């Protein structure tokens, strides 16, 4: 199973980031989990240097290789400090204006610099008529439009319904199971056999009380965790639940 630990804009200091990394490394060692930690970009190089068996992801990259883009980081820079993954299209970046088209360009930029993209998709709200499925299809189509079958094996898809991020509880496992089937069918139609083995993750308010259930009944290959990944006691509860 894959566990992506999105620290978002936490913790406050590099010292605290190292403590969190150490605790995460110890917890991962005891479990059969592929752990990917996504620290804020300012900590990326230091965390990558001490990552041990963990993988390291940037939380975002720019579409361009270099240039006048104050405050941004490029895929090659992320790769050069030892990270091997990148979150692309996270709901919190889309809320700041990131478009489907930019997501597609970032996926291409990531792959060109040997970063494995973790592509985040998710609808803002649900409706009774299933229009949200169309939103997911459009997001996936745009993100994957320039990806070849050979490169597709490097991709990870993370479904994060916006309404379940930062909420009190995750989406139901039944709803996730349906979404896993929907995404899997899309991936198969686009990439054939490769699409069958691309990991599909769930993200949104996962913690120690919900992780196990979502893994087993949501039919997912892993989880993308926000709050419970950067709070030391919640992080321990999460790993205990995944024993
Ligand atoms: P929470 O787990 O805090 O709801 O965040 C989910 C998320 O956005 C992970 O990328």
PDB file of C-alpha atoms and ligand atoms in Angstrom:
ATOM      1  CA  UNK A   1       0.000   0.000   0.000  1.00  0.00           C
ATOM      2  CA  UNK A   2       1.027   3.596  -0.633  1.00  0.00           C
ATOM      3  CA  UNK A   3       0.728   6.249   2.036  1.00  0.00           C
ATOM      4  CA  UNK A   4       1.283   9.842   0.916  1.00  0.00           C
ATOM      5  CA  UNK A   5       1.833  12.169   3.846  1.00  0.00           C
ATOM      6  CA  UNK A   6       0.993  15.698   2.754  1.00  0.00           C
ATOM      7  CA  UNK A   7       2.301  17.989   5.468  1.00  0.00           C
ATOM      8  CA  UNK A   8       0.864  21.007   3.629  1.00  0.00           C
ATOM      9  CA  UNK A   9       2.203  24.207   5.333  1.00  0.00           C
ATOM     10  CA  UNK A  10       3.378  22.322   8.458  1.00  0.00           C
ATOM     11  CA  UNK A  11       5.324  22.048  10.718  1.00  0.00           C
ATOM     12  CA  UNK A  12       6.550  25.490  11.801  1.00  0.00           C
ATOM     13  CA  UNK A  13      10.307  24.843  11.930  1.00  0.00           C
ATOM     14  CA  UNK A  14      12.922  22.633  10.297  1.00  0.00           C
ATOM     15  CA  UNK A  15      13.684  21.151  13.719  1.00  0.00           C
ATOM     16  CA  UNK A  16      10.058  20.033  14.099  1.00  0.00           C
ATOM     17  CA  UNK A  17      10.112  18.726  10.514  1.00  0.00           C
ATOM     18  CA  UNK A  18      13.093  16.512  11.374  1.00  0.00           C
ATOM     19  CA  UNK A  19      11.311  15.144  14.478  1.00  0.00           C
ATOM     20  CA  UNK A  20       8.220  14.375  12.427  1.00  0.00           C
ATOM     21  CA  UNK A  21      10.353  12.731   9.745  1.00  0.00           C
ATOM     22  CA  UNK A  22      12.153  10.556  12.310  1.00  0.00           C
ATOM     23  CA  UNK A  23       8.891   9.416  13.882  1.00  0.00           C
ATOM     24  CA  UNK A  24       7.391   8.713  10.441  1.00  0.00           C
ATOM     25  CA  UNK A  25      10.445   6.712   9.388  1.00  0.00           C
ATOM     26  CA  UNK A  26      10.244   4.538  12.521  1.00  0.00           C
ATOM     27  CA  UNK A  27       6.529   3.901  11.990  1.00  0.00           C
ATOM     28  CA  UNK A  28       7.001   3.015   8.311  1.00  0.00           C
ATOM     29  CA  UNK A  29       9.808   0.575   9.058  1.00  0.00           C
ATOM     30  CA  UNK A  30       7.475  -1.695  10.994  1.00  0.00           C
ATOM     31  CA  UNK A  31       4.833  -1.869   8.261  1.00  0.00           C
ATOM     32  CA  UNK A  32       4.704  -3.014   4.637  1.00  0.00           C
ATOM     33  CA  UNK A  33       3.990   0.462   3.353  1.00  0.00           C
ATOM     34  CA  UNK A  34       5.493   2.635   0.628  1.00  0.00           C
ATOM     35  CA  UNK A  35       5.677   5.986   2.414  1.00  0.00           C
ATOM     36  CA  UNK A  36       5.900   9.258   0.488  1.00  0.00           C
ATOM     37  CA  UNK A  37       6.306  12.407   2.528  1.00  0.00           C
ATOM     38  CA  UNK A  38       5.406  15.785   0.969  1.00  0.00           C
ATOM     39  CA  UNK A  39       6.968  18.580   3.032  1.00  0.00           C
ATOM     40  CA  UNK A  40       6.749  22.321   2.286  1.00  0.00           C
ATOM     41  CA  UNK A  41       9.230  23.180  -0.500  1.00  0.00           C
ATOM     42  CA  UNK A  42      11.503  25.122   1.869  1.00  0.00           C
ATOM     43  CA  UNK A  43      12.230  21.848   3.737  1.00  0.00           C
ATOM     44  CA  UNK A  44      12.417  19.619   0.665  1.00  0.00           C
ATOM     45  CA  UNK A  45      16.203  19.355   0.308  1.00  0.00           C
ATOM     46  CA  UNK A  46      16.830  18.739   4.026  1.00  0.00           C
ATOM     47  CA  UNK A  47      14.072  16.150   4.269  1.00  0.00           C
ATOM     48  CA  UNK A  48      15.239  14.382   1.102  1.00  0.00           C
ATOM     49  CA  UNK A  49      18.776  14.126   2.543  1.00  0.00           C
ATOM     50  CA  UNK A  50      17.466  12.244   5.589  1.00  0.00           C
ATOM     51  CA  UNK A  51      14.622  10.338   3.954  1.00  0.00           C
ATOM     52  CA  UNK A  52      15.903   6.795   4.610  1.00  0.00           C
ATOM     53  CA  UNK A  53      13.477   4.328   3.035  1.00  0.00           C
ATOM     54  CA  UNK A  54      10.824   6.988   2.522  1.00  0.00           C
ATOM     55  CA  UNK A  55      10.147   8.725  -0.779  1.00  0.00           C
ATOM     56  CA  UNK A  56       9.868  12.506  -0.956  1.00  0.00           C
ATOM     57  CA  UNK A  57       7.369  14.564  -2.959  1.00  0.00           C
ATOM     58  CA  UNK A  58       7.114  18.256  -3.717  1.00  0.00           C
ATOM     59  CA  UNK A  59       3.660  19.714  -3.102  1.00  0.00           C
ATOM     60  CA  UNK A  60       3.607  21.472  -6.481  1.00  0.00           C
ATOM     61  CA  UNK A  61       5.826  22.515  -9.408  1.00  0.00           C
ATOM     62  CA  UNK A  62       5.648  25.155 -12.142  1.00  0.00           C
ATOM     63  CA  UNK A  63       4.749  24.275 -15.717  1.00  0.00           C
ATOM     64  CA  UNK A  64       7.973  25.843 -17.060  1.00  0.00           C
ATOM     65  CA  UNK A  65      11.550  24.528 -16.799  1.00  0.00           C
ATOM     66  CA  UNK A  66      12.949  27.856 -15.538  1.00  0.00           C
ATOM     67  CA  UNK A  67      12.426  31.598 -15.818  1.00  0.00           C
ATOM     68  CA  UNK A  68      10.835  34.617 -14.153  1.00  0.00           C
ATOM     69  CA  UNK A  69       8.384  32.909 -11.796  1.00  0.00           C
ATOM     70  CA  UNK A  70       8.890  34.395  -8.343  1.00  0.00           C
ATOM     71  CA  UNK A  71       8.077  31.999  -5.524  1.00  0.00           C
ATOM     72  CA  UNK A  72       7.753  28.903  -7.707  1.00  0.00           C
ATOM     73  CA  UNK A  73       9.912  25.809  -8.110  1.00  0.00           C
ATOM     74  CA  UNK A  74      10.675  23.829 -11.267  1.00  0.00           C
ATOM     75  CA  UNK A  75      10.538  20.050 -11.699  1.00  0.00           C
ATOM     76  CA  UNK A  76      14.290  19.779 -12.351  1.00  0.00           C
ATOM     77  CA  UNK A  77      15.046  21.697  -9.129  1.00  0.00           C
ATOM     78  CA  UNK A  78      12.810  19.371  -7.122  1.00  0.00           C
ATOM     79  CA  UNK A  79      14.458  16.365  -8.698  1.00  0.00           C
ATOM     80  CA  UNK A  80      17.986  17.738  -8.136  1.00  0.00           C
ATOM     81  CA  UNK A  81      17.531  17.882  -4.331  1.00  0.00           C
ATOM     82  CA  UNK A  82      16.510  14.224  -4.128  1.00  0.00           C
ATOM     83  CA  UNK A  83      12.712  14.234  -4.347  1.00  0.00           C
ATOM     84  CA  UNK A  84      11.153  11.592  -6.611  1.00  0.00           C
ATOM     85  CA  UNK A  85       7.427  12.460  -6.613  1.00  0.00           C
ATOM     86  CA  UNK A  86       5.284  15.571  -6.937  1.00  0.00           C
ATOM     87  CA  UNK A  87       1.662  16.331  -6.076  1.00  0.00           C
ATOM     88  CA  UNK A  88      -0.069  17.875  -9.078  1.00  0.00           C
ATOM     89  CA  UNK A  89      -3.532  19.415  -9.119  1.00  0.00           C
ATOM     90  CA  UNK A  90      -4.117  19.344  -5.383  1.00  0.00           C
ATOM     91  CA  UNK A  91      -7.488  20.923  -4.520  1.00  0.00           C
ATOM     92  CA  UNK A  92      -5.735  23.657  -2.549  1.00  0.00           C
ATOM     93  CA  UNK A  93      -3.703  24.625  -5.654  1.00  0.00           C
ATOM     94  CA  UNK A  94      -6.772  24.408  -7.909  1.00  0.00           C
ATOM     95  CA  UNK A  95      -8.563  26.737  -5.450  1.00  0.00           C
ATOM     96  CA  UNK A  96      -5.775  29.277  -6.087  1.00  0.00           C
ATOM     97  CA  UNK A  97      -6.516  29.168  -9.800  1.00  0.00           C
ATOM     98  CA  UNK A  98      -4.599  26.167 -11.165  1.00  0.00           C
ATOM     99  CA  UNK A  99      -6.451  25.030 -14.289  1.00  0.00           C
ATOM    100  CA  UNK A 100      -6.918  21.572 -15.827  1.00  0.00           C
ATOM    101  CA  UNK A 101      -4.671  22.670 -18.680  1.00  0.00           C
ATOM    102  CA  UNK A 102      -1.871  23.646 -16.270  1.00  0.00           C
ATOM    103  CA  UNK A 103      -2.245  20.318 -14.493  1.00  0.00           C
ATOM    104  CA  UNK A 104      -1.624  18.559 -17.826  1.00  0.00           C
ATOM    105  CA  UNK A 105       1.482  20.663 -18.481  1.00  0.00           C
ATOM    106  CA  UNK A 106       2.834  20.003 -14.983  1.00  0.00           C
ATOM    107  CA  UNK A 107       2.425  16.259 -15.469  1.00  0.00           C
ATOM    108  CA  UNK A 108       4.556  16.471 -18.635  1.00  0.00           C
ATOM    109  CA  UNK A 109       7.137  18.680 -16.844  1.00  0.00           C
ATOM    110  CA  UNK A 110       7.337  16.235 -13.932  1.00  0.00           C
ATOM    111  CA  UNK A 111       7.843  13.173 -16.128  1.00  0.00           C
ATOM    112  CA  UNK A 112      10.537  14.978 -18.154  1.00  0.00           C
ATOM    113  CA  UNK A 113      12.490  15.465 -14.897  1.00  0.00           C
ATOM    114  CA  UNK A 114      11.948  11.883 -13.700  1.00  0.00           C
ATOM    115  CA  UNK A 115       9.441  12.822 -11.017  1.00  0.00           C
ATOM    116  CA  UNK A 116       6.448  10.527 -10.531  1.00  0.00           C
ATOM    117  CA  UNK A 117       3.294  12.671 -10.592  1.00  0.00           C
ATOM    118  CA  UNK A 118       0.635  12.077  -7.944  1.00  0.00           C
ATOM    119  CA  UNK A 119      -2.323  13.537  -9.829  1.00  0.00           C
ATOM    120  CA  UNK A 120      -5.089  14.833  -7.582  1.00  0.00           C
ATOM    121  CA  UNK A 121      -8.664  15.000  -8.820  1.00  0.00           C
ATOM    122  CA  UNK A 122     -11.941  15.639  -7.041  1.00  0.00           C
ATOM    123  CA  UNK A 123     -15.259  17.427  -7.384  1.00  0.00           C
ATOM    124  CA  UNK A 124     -16.241  20.442  -5.273  1.00  0.00           C
ATOM    125  CA  UNK A 125     -19.674  19.082  -4.427  1.00  0.00           C
ATOM    126  CA  UNK A 126     -21.921  16.105  -5.152  1.00  0.00           C
ATOM    127  CA  UNK A 127     -25.262  16.211  -6.907  1.00  0.00           C
ATOM    128  CA  UNK A 128     -28.010  13.616  -7.297  1.00  0.00           C
ATOM    129  CA  UNK A 129     -27.593  13.297 -11.073  1.00  0.00           C
ATOM    130  CA  UNK A 130     -23.957  12.142 -11.134  1.00  0.00           C
ATOM    131  CA  UNK A 131     -22.582  15.288 -12.806  1.00  0.00           C
ATOM    132  CA  UNK A 132     -19.549  14.988 -10.540  1.00  0.00           C
ATOM    133  CA  UNK A 133     -18.458  11.949 -12.565  1.00  0.00           C
ATOM    134  CA  UNK A 134     -18.151  14.211 -15.599  1.00  0.00           C
ATOM    135  CA  UNK A 135     -15.974  16.611 -13.552  1.00  0.00           C
ATOM    136  CA  UNK A 136     -13.627  13.751 -12.677  1.00  0.00           C
ATOM    137  CA  UNK A 137     -13.517  12.534 -16.285  1.00  0.00           C
ATOM    138  CA  UNK A 138     -12.622  16.040 -17.537  1.00  0.00           C
ATOM    139  CA  UNK A 139      -9.908  16.444 -14.866  1.00  0.00           C
ATOM    140  CA  UNK A 140      -8.384  13.050 -15.690  1.00  0.00           C
ATOM    141  CA  UNK A 141      -8.560  13.650 -19.436  1.00  0.00           C
ATOM    142  CA  UNK A 142      -6.743  16.999 -19.111  1.00  0.00           C
ATOM    143  CA  UNK A 143      -4.120  15.661 -16.701  1.00  0.00           C
ATOM    144  CA  UNK A 144      -3.305  12.632 -18.852  1.00  0.00           C
ATOM    145  CA  UNK A 145      -3.746  13.974 -22.385  1.00  0.00           C
ATOM    146  CA  UNK A 146      -0.015  14.092 -23.165  1.00  0.00           C
ATOM    147  CA  UNK A 147       1.084  10.973 -21.289  1.00  0.00           C
ATOM    148  CA  UNK A 148       2.218   7.971 -23.336  1.00  0.00           C
ATOM    149  CA  UNK A 149       1.491   4.363 -22.345  1.00  0.00           C
ATOM    150  CA  UNK A 150       5.163   3.847 -21.454  1.00  0.00           C
ATOM    151  CA  UNK A 151       5.225   6.848 -19.103  1.00  0.00           C
ATOM    152  CA  UNK A 152       1.835   6.001 -17.596  1.00  0.00           C
ATOM    153  CA  UNK A 153       3.369   3.356 -15.338  1.00  0.00           C
ATOM    154  CA  UNK A 154       4.975   6.140 -13.264  1.00  0.00           C
ATOM    155  CA  UNK A 155       1.663   7.794 -12.390  1.00  0.00           C
ATOM    156  CA  UNK A 156      -0.355   7.712  -9.199  1.00  0.00           C
ATOM    157  CA  UNK A 157      -3.970   8.941  -9.147  1.00  0.00           C
ATOM    158  CA  UNK A 158      -5.353  10.429  -5.928  1.00  0.00           C
ATOM    159  CA  UNK A 159      -9.080  11.025  -5.653  1.00  0.00           C
ATOM    160  CA  UNK A 160      -9.783  13.746  -3.111  1.00  0.00           C
ATOM    161  CA  UNK A 161     -13.355  15.077  -3.068  1.00  0.00           C
ATOM    162  CA  UNK A 162     -12.988  18.735  -2.087  1.00  0.00           C
ATOM    163  CA  UNK A 163     -15.952  18.495   0.284  1.00  0.00           C
ATOM    164  CA  UNK A 164     -14.194  15.762   2.283  1.00  0.00           C
ATOM    165  CA  UNK A 165     -10.847  17.618   2.660  1.00  0.00           C
ATOM    166  CA  UNK A 166     -10.430  19.222   6.084  1.00  0.00           C
ATOM    167  CA  UNK A 167     -13.842  17.849   7.067  1.00  0.00           C
ATOM    168  CA  UNK A 168     -14.991  15.923  10.141  1.00  0.00           C
ATOM    169  CA  UNK A 169     -14.990  12.537   8.383  1.00  0.00           C
ATOM    170  CA  UNK A 170     -14.057  10.963   5.042  1.00  0.00           C
ATOM    171  CA  UNK A 171     -16.394   9.983   2.249  1.00  0.00           C
ATOM    172  CA  UNK A 172     -18.127   6.618   2.751  1.00  0.00           C
ATOM    173  CA  UNK A 173     -16.159   3.561   1.674  1.00  0.00           C
ATOM    174  CA  UNK A 174     -19.082   2.555  -0.552  1.00  0.00           C
ATOM    175  CA  UNK A 175     -18.893   5.863  -2.448  1.00  0.00           C
ATOM    176  CA  UNK A 176     -15.143   5.447  -2.780  1.00  0.00           C
ATOM    177  CA  UNK A 177     -15.532   1.910  -4.087  1.00  0.00           C
ATOM    178  CA  UNK A 178     -17.808   3.247  -6.850  1.00  0.00           C
ATOM    179  CA  UNK A 179     -15.310   6.002  -7.641  1.00  0.00           C
ATOM    180  CA  UNK A 180     -12.403   3.521  -7.760  1.00  0.00           C
ATOM    181  CA  UNK A 181     -14.314   1.496 -10.373  1.00  0.00           C
ATOM    182  CA  UNK A 182     -15.097   4.655 -12.366  1.00  0.00           C
ATOM    183  CA  UNK A 183     -11.466   5.844 -12.353  1.00  0.00           C
ATOM    184  CA  UNK A 184     -10.147   2.343 -13.104  1.00  0.00           C
ATOM    185  CA  UNK A 185     -12.438   2.034 -16.149  1.00  0.00           C
ATOM    186  CA  UNK A 186     -11.154   5.395 -17.396  1.00  0.00           C
ATOM    187  CA  UNK A 187      -7.511   4.393 -16.907  1.00  0.00           C
ATOM    188  CA  UNK A 188      -8.079   1.067 -18.650  1.00  0.00           C
ATOM    189  CA  UNK A 189      -9.756   2.716 -21.627  1.00  0.00           C
ATOM    190  CA  UNK A 190      -6.818   5.143 -21.940  1.00  0.00           C
ATOM    191  CA  UNK A 191      -3.807   2.987 -21.115  1.00  0.00           C
ATOM    192  CA  UNK A 192      -4.970  -0.634 -21.425  1.00  0.00           C
ATOM    193  CA  UNK A 193      -3.159  -3.082 -19.145  1.00  0.00           C
ATOM    194  CA  UNK A 194      -0.948  -0.327 -17.674  1.00  0.00           C
ATOM    195  CA  UNK A 195      -4.122   1.429 -16.535  1.00  0.00           C
ATOM    196  CA  UNK A 196      -5.093  -1.641 -14.507  1.00  0.00           C
ATOM    197  CA  UNK A 197      -1.995  -1.396 -12.330  1.00  0.00           C
ATOM    198  CA  UNK A 198      -1.829   2.373 -11.791  1.00  0.00           C
ATOM    199  CA  UNK A 199      -2.341   3.044  -8.058  1.00  0.00           C
ATOM    200  CA  UNK A 200      -5.560   4.823  -7.068  1.00  0.00           C
ATOM    201  CA  UNK A 201      -5.500   6.570  -3.676  1.00  0.00           C
ATOM    202  CA  UNK A 202      -8.187   8.188  -1.555  1.00  0.00           C
ATOM    203  CA  UNK A 203      -7.649  11.460   0.325  1.00  0.00           C
ATOM    204  CA  UNK A 204      -9.889  13.532   2.591  1.00  0.00           C
ATOM    205  CA  UNK A 205     -10.095  13.474   6.402  1.00  0.00           C
ATOM    206  CA  UNK A 206      -8.364  10.121   6.826  1.00  0.00           C
ATOM    207  CA  UNK A 207      -7.052   9.329  10.313  1.00  0.00           C
ATOM    208  CA  UNK A 208      -6.544   6.362  12.611  1.00  0.00           C
ATOM    209  CA  UNK A 209     -10.286   5.794  12.921  1.00  0.00           C
ATOM    210  CA  UNK A 210     -10.966   5.521   9.177  1.00  0.00           C
ATOM    211  CA  UNK A 211      -7.747   4.414   7.427  1.00  0.00           C
ATOM    212  CA  UNK A 212      -8.198   0.664   7.720  1.00  0.00           C
ATOM    213  CA  UNK A 213     -11.815   0.663   6.624  1.00  0.00           C
ATOM    214  CA  UNK A 214     -11.079   2.859   3.612  1.00  0.00           C
ATOM    215  CA  UNK A 215      -8.176   0.636   2.559  1.00  0.00           C
ATOM    216  CA  UNK A 216     -10.265  -2.534   2.726  1.00  0.00           C
ATOM    217  CA  UNK A 217     -13.714  -1.409   1.576  1.00  0.00           C
ATOM    218  CA  UNK A 218     -12.813   1.554  -0.662  1.00  0.00           C
ATOM    219  CA  UNK A 219     -10.783  -0.826  -2.877  1.00  0.00           C
ATOM    220  CA  UNK A 220      -7.941   1.701  -2.978  1.00  0.00           C
ATOM    221  CA  UNK A 221      -4.194   1.128  -3.285  1.00  0.00           C
ATOM    222  CA  UNK A 222      -3.353   3.737  -0.697  1.00  0.00           C
ATOM    223  CA  UNK A 223      -4.213   6.959   1.085  1.00  0.00           C
ATOM    224  CA  UNK A 224      -3.300  10.646   0.806  1.00  0.00           C
ATOM    225  CA  UNK A 225      -3.323  12.073   4.293  1.00  0.00           C
ATOM    226  CA  UNK A 226      -3.290  15.726   5.348  1.00  0.00           C
ATOM    227  CA  UNK A 227      -3.862  16.716   8.975  1.00  0.00           C
ATOM    228  CA  UNK A 228      -3.195  13.278  10.470  1.00  0.00           C
ATOM    229  CA  UNK A 229       0.268  13.213   8.833  1.00  0.00           C
ATOM    230  CA  UNK A 230       1.768  16.296  10.492  1.00  0.00           C
ATOM    231  CA  UNK A 231       0.289  15.918  13.980  1.00  0.00           C
ATOM    232  CA  UNK A 232       2.612  13.552  15.842  1.00  0.00           C
ATOM    233  CA  UNK A 233      -0.028  11.745  17.929  1.00  0.00           C
ATOM    234  CA  UNK A 234      -2.512  11.473  15.047  1.00  0.00           C
ATOM    235  CA  UNK A 235       0.305  10.153  12.837  1.00  0.00           C
ATOM    236  CA  UNK A 236       1.033   7.388  15.382  1.00  0.00           C
ATOM    237  CA  UNK A 237      -2.690   6.504  15.561  1.00  0.00           C
ATOM    238  CA  UNK A 238      -2.775   6.307  11.765  1.00  0.00           C
ATOM    239  CA  UNK A 239       0.113   3.847  11.598  1.00  0.00           C
ATOM    240  CA  UNK A 240      -1.236   1.800  14.509  1.00  0.00           C
ATOM    241  CA  UNK A 241      -4.525   1.438  12.639  1.00  0.00           C
ATOM    242  CA  UNK A 242      -2.720   0.149   9.540  1.00  0.00           C
ATOM    243  CA  UNK A 243      -0.973  -2.721  11.329  1.00  0.00           C
TER     244      UNK A 243
HETATM  245  P1  LIG B   1      -7.028  16.176   5.371  1.00  0.00           P
HETATM  246  O1  LIG B   1      -6.559  14.775   5.589  1.00  0.00           O
HETATM  247  O2  LIG B   1      -6.508  17.151   6.383  1.00  0.00           O
HETATM  248  O3  LIG B   1      -8.537  16.260   5.196  1.00  0.00           O
HETATM  249  O4  LIG B   1      -6.395  16.654   3.980  1.00  0.00           O
HETATM  250  C1  LIG B   1      -6.528  15.826   2.888  1.00  0.00           C
HETATM  251  C2  LIG B   1      -5.637  16.324   1.827  1.00  0.00           C
HETATM  252  O5  LIG B   1      -5.885  17.353   1.223  1.00  0.00           O
HETATM  253  C3  LIG B   1      -4.406  15.570   1.555  1.00  0.00           C
HETATM  254  O6  LIG B   1      -3.778  16.013   0.408  1.00  0.00           O
END
